[in-house]
Short mmCIF file of C-alpha atoms in Angstrom, two decimals:
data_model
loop_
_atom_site.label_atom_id
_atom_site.label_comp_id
_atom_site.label_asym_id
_atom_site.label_seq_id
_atom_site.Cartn_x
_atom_site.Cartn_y
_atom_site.Cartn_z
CA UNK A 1 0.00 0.00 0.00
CA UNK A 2 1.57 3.31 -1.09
CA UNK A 3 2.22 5.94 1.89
CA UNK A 4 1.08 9.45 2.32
CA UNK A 5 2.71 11.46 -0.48
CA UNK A 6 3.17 15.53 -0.06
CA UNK A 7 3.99 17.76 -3.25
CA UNK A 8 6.17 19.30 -3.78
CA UNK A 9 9.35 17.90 -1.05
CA UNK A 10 11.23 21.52 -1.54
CA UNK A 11 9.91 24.88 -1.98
CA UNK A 12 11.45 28.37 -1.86
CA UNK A 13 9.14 31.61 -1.91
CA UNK A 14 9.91 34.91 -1.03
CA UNK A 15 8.22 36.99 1.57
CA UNK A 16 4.72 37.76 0.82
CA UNK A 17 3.91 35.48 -1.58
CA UNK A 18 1.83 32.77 -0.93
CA UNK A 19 1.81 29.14 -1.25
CA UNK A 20 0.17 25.71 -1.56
CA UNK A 21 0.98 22.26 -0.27
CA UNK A 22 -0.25 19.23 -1.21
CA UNK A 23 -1.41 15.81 0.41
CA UNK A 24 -2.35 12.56 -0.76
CA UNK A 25 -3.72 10.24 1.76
CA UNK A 26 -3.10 6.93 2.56
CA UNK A 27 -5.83 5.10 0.44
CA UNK A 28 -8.79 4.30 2.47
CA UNK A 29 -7.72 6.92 4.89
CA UNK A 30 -10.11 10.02 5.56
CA UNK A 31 -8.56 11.89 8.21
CA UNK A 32 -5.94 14.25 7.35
CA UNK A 33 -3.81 16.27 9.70
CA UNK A 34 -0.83 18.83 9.35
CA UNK A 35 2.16 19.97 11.40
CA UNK A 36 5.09 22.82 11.20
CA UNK A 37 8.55 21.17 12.10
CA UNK A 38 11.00 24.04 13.01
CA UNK A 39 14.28 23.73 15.07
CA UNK A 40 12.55 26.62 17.63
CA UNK A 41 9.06 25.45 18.17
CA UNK A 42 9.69 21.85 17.63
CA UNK A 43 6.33 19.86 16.11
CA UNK A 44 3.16 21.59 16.02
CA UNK A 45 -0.24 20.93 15.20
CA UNK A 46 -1.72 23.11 12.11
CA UNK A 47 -5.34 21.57 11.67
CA UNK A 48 -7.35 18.29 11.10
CA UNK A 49 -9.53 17.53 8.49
CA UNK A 50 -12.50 14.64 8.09
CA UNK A 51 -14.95 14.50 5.44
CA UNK A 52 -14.04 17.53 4.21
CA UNK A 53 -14.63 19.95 7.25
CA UNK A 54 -12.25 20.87 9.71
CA UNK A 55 -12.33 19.29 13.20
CA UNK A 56 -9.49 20.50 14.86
CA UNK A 57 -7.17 23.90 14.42
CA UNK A 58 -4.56 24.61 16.04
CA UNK A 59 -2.38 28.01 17.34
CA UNK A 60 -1.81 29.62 13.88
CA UNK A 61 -2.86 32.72 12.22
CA UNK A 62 -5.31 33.27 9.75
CA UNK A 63 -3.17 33.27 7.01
CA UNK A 64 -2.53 29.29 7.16
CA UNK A 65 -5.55 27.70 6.11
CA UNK A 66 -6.23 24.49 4.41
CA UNK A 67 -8.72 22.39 2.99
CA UNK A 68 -9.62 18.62 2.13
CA UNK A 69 -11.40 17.11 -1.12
CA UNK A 70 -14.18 14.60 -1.36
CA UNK A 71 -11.33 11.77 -2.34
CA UNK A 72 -9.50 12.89 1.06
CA UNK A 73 -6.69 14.71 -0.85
CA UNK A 74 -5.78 17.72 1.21
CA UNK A 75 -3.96 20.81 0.63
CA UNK A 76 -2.52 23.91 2.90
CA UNK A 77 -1.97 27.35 1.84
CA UNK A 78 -0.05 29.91 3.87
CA UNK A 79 -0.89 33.57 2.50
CA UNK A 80 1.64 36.45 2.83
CA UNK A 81 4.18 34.39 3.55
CA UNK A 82 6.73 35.72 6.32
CA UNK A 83 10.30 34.25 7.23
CA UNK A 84 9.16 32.57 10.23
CA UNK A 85 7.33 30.31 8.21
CA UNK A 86 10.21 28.57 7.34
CA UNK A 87 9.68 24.71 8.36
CA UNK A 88 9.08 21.30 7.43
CA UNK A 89 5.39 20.80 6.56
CA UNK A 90 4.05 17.32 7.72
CA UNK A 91 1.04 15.93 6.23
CA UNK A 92 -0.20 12.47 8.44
CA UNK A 93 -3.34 10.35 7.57
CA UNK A 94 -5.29 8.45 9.66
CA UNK A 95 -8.01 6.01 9.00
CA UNK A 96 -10.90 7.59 11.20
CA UNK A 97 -10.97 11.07 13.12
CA UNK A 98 -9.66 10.48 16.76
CA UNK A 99 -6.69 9.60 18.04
CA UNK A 100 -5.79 6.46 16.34
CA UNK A 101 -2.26 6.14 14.43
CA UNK A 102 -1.29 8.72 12.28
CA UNK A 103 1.21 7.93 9.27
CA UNK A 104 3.15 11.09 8.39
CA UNK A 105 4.48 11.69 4.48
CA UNK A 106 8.10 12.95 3.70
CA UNK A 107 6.88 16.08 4.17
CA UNK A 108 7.86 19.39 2.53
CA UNK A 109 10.81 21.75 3.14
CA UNK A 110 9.54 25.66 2.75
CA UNK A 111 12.49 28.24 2.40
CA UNK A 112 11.05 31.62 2.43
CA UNK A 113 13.60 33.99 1.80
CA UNK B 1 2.00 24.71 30.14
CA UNK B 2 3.93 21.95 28.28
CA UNK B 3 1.75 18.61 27.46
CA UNK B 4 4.98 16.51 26.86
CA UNK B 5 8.65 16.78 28.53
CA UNK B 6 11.17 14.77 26.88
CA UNK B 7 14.56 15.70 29.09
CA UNK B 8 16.47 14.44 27.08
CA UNK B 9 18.01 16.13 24.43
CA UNK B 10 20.44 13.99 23.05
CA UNK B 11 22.10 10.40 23.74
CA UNK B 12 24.83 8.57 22.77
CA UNK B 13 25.40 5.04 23.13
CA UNK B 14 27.61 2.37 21.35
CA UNK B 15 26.33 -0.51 19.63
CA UNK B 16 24.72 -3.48 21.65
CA UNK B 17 23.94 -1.03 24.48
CA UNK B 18 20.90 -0.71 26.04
CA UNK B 19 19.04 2.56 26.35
CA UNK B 20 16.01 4.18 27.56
CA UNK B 21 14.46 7.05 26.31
CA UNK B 22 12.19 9.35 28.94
CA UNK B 23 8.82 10.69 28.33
CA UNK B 24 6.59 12.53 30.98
CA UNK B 25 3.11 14.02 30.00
CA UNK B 26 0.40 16.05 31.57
CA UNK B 27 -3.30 15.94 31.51
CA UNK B 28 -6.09 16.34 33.82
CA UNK B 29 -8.10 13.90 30.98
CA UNK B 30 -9.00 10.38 31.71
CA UNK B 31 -9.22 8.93 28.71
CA UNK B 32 -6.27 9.95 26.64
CA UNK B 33 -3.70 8.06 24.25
CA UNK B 34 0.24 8.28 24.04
CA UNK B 35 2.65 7.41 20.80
CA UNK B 36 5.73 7.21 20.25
CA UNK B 37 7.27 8.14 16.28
CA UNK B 38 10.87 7.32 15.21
CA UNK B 39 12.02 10.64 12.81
CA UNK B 40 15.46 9.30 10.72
CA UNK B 41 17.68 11.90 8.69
CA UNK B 42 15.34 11.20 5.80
CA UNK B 43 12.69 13.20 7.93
CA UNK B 44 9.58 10.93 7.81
CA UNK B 45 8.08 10.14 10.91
CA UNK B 46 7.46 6.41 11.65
CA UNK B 47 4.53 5.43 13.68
CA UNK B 48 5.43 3.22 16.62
CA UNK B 49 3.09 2.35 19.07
CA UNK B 50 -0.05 3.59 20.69
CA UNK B 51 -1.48 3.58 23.79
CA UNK B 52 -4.41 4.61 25.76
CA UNK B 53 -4.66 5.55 29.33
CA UNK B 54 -6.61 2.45 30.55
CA UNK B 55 -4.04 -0.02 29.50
CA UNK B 56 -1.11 0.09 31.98
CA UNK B 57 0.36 -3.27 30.57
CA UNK B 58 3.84 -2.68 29.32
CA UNK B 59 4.36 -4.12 25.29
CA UNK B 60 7.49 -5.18 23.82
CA UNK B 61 7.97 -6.22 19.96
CA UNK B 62 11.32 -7.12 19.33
CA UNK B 63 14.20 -5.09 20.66
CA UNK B 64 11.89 -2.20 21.53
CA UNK B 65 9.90 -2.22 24.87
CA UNK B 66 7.69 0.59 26.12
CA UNK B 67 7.00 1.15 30.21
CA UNK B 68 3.62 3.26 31.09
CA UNK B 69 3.01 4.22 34.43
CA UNK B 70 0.46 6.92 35.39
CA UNK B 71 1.22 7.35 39.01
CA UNK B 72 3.98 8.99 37.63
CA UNK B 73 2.62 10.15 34.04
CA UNK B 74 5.63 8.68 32.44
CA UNK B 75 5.38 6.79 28.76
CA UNK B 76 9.26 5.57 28.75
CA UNK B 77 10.58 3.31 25.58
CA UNK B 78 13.79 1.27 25.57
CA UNK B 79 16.02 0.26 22.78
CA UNK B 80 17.75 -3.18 24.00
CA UNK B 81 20.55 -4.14 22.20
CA UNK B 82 20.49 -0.64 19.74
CA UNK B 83 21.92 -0.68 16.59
CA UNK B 84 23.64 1.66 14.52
CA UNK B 85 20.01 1.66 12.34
CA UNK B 86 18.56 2.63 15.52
CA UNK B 87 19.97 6.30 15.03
CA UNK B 88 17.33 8.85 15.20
CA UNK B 89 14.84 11.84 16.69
CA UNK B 90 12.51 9.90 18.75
CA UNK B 91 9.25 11.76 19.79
CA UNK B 92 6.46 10.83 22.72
CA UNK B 93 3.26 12.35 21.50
CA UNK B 94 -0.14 12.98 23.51
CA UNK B 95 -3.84 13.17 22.26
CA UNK B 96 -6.59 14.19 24.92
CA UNK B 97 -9.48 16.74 25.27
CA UNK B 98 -7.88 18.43 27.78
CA UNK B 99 -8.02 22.41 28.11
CA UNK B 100 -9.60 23.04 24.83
CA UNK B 101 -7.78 20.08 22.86
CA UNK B 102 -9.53 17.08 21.02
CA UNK B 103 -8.55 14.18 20.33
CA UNK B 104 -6.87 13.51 16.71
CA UNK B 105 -4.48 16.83 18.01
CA UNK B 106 -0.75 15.46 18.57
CA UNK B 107 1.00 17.29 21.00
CA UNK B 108 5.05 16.36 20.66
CA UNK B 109 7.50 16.85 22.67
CA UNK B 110 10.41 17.90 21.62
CA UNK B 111 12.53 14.97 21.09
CA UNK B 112 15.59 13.01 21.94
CA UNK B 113 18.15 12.75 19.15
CA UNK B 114 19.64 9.36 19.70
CA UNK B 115 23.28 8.23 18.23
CA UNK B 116 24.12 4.73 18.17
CA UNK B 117 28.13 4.47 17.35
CA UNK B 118 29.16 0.96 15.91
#
């Protein structure tokens, strides 16, 4: 069974631009979460999506947002994008909402220079 | 206040030694569930076990061994006989619906970089 695949792996933007992620599920899997790896703030929880709708957000502004598709796909976007934002972007999937395992893609390394 | 405290920032061991990595977590929840993920220099975090807070029994599969105790809200997972292989981040993770969380939220902490020298 393939893993959880996130598009693109590497990604440099400068500041104020924006950009979007990609995630592709597990297959079977409808729960989709995301996380920010940086060397300051360590792993942190973006936002949760099932069915479609968001069930769980975490501390982030407004301008990180995201979404999930009826075939579970999921993408983030970060608007006005500022130097802090500089991280690894984790995508996991999970078979059902909750806390049941999570399987975490390759994730994707955001520059923003 | 911090969910999960993983003291340990980094260890170093030599091959064949045991070692025990630390994990302490805090929640006024009942019913909540623990992990453990494995994060190699490729970056990919690896899943490796789950728990929840009404099963106390301690698990072992293979070489890896995991030791819950909630009197003293510790989640602790040894490596016997590590391997070079065995070189990674290891995080402790906790889900609950404590103080605004639900569960399907991970909170990590913040690691213990683990070197196994041949």
């Amino acid at each position: 069974k393939a893993g959880v695949t996130q598009t693109p792996r590497y990604l440099i933007k400068t500041r104020g631009q924006q950009v979007t992620l990609s995630c592709s599920p597990i297959s079977g899997h409808r729960s989709v979460s995301w996380y920010q790896q940086t060397p300051g703030q360590g792993l942190q929880f973006l936002f949760e999506y099932f069915s479609e709708t968001q069930r769980n957000k975490g501390n982030f502004p407004g301008r990180f947002s995201g979404r999930q598709f009826s075939n579970s796909r999921s993408e983030m976007n970060v608007s006005t994008l500022e130097l802090g934002d500089s991280a690894l972007y984790l995508c996991a999937s999970s078979f059902r909402q909750g806390a049941y395992e999570q399987y975490f893609g390759p994730g994707t390394r955001l520059t923003v220079t | 206040a911090q969910k999960v405290t993983q003291a340990q920032t980094e260890i170093s061991v030599v091959e064949k030694e045991d070692v025990t990595l630390d994990c302490v977590y805090e929640t006024r929840d009942t019913t909540y569930y623990l992990f453990w993920y494995k994060q190699p220099p490729s970056g990919e975090l690896v899943f490796l076990i789950r728990r929840n807070s009404f099963d106390e029994q301690n698990e072992i599969s293979g070489r890896y061994s995991w030791n819950f105790q909630k009197s003293t809200s510790s989640f602790n997972f040894t490596i016997t006989a590590s391997q070079v292989v065995d070189s990674a981040v290891y995080f402790c993770a906790l889900s609950d619906n404590d103080r605004g969380s639900t569960l399907g939220r991970l909170y990590f902490g913040r690691g213990t970089q683990l070197t196994v020298w041949p």
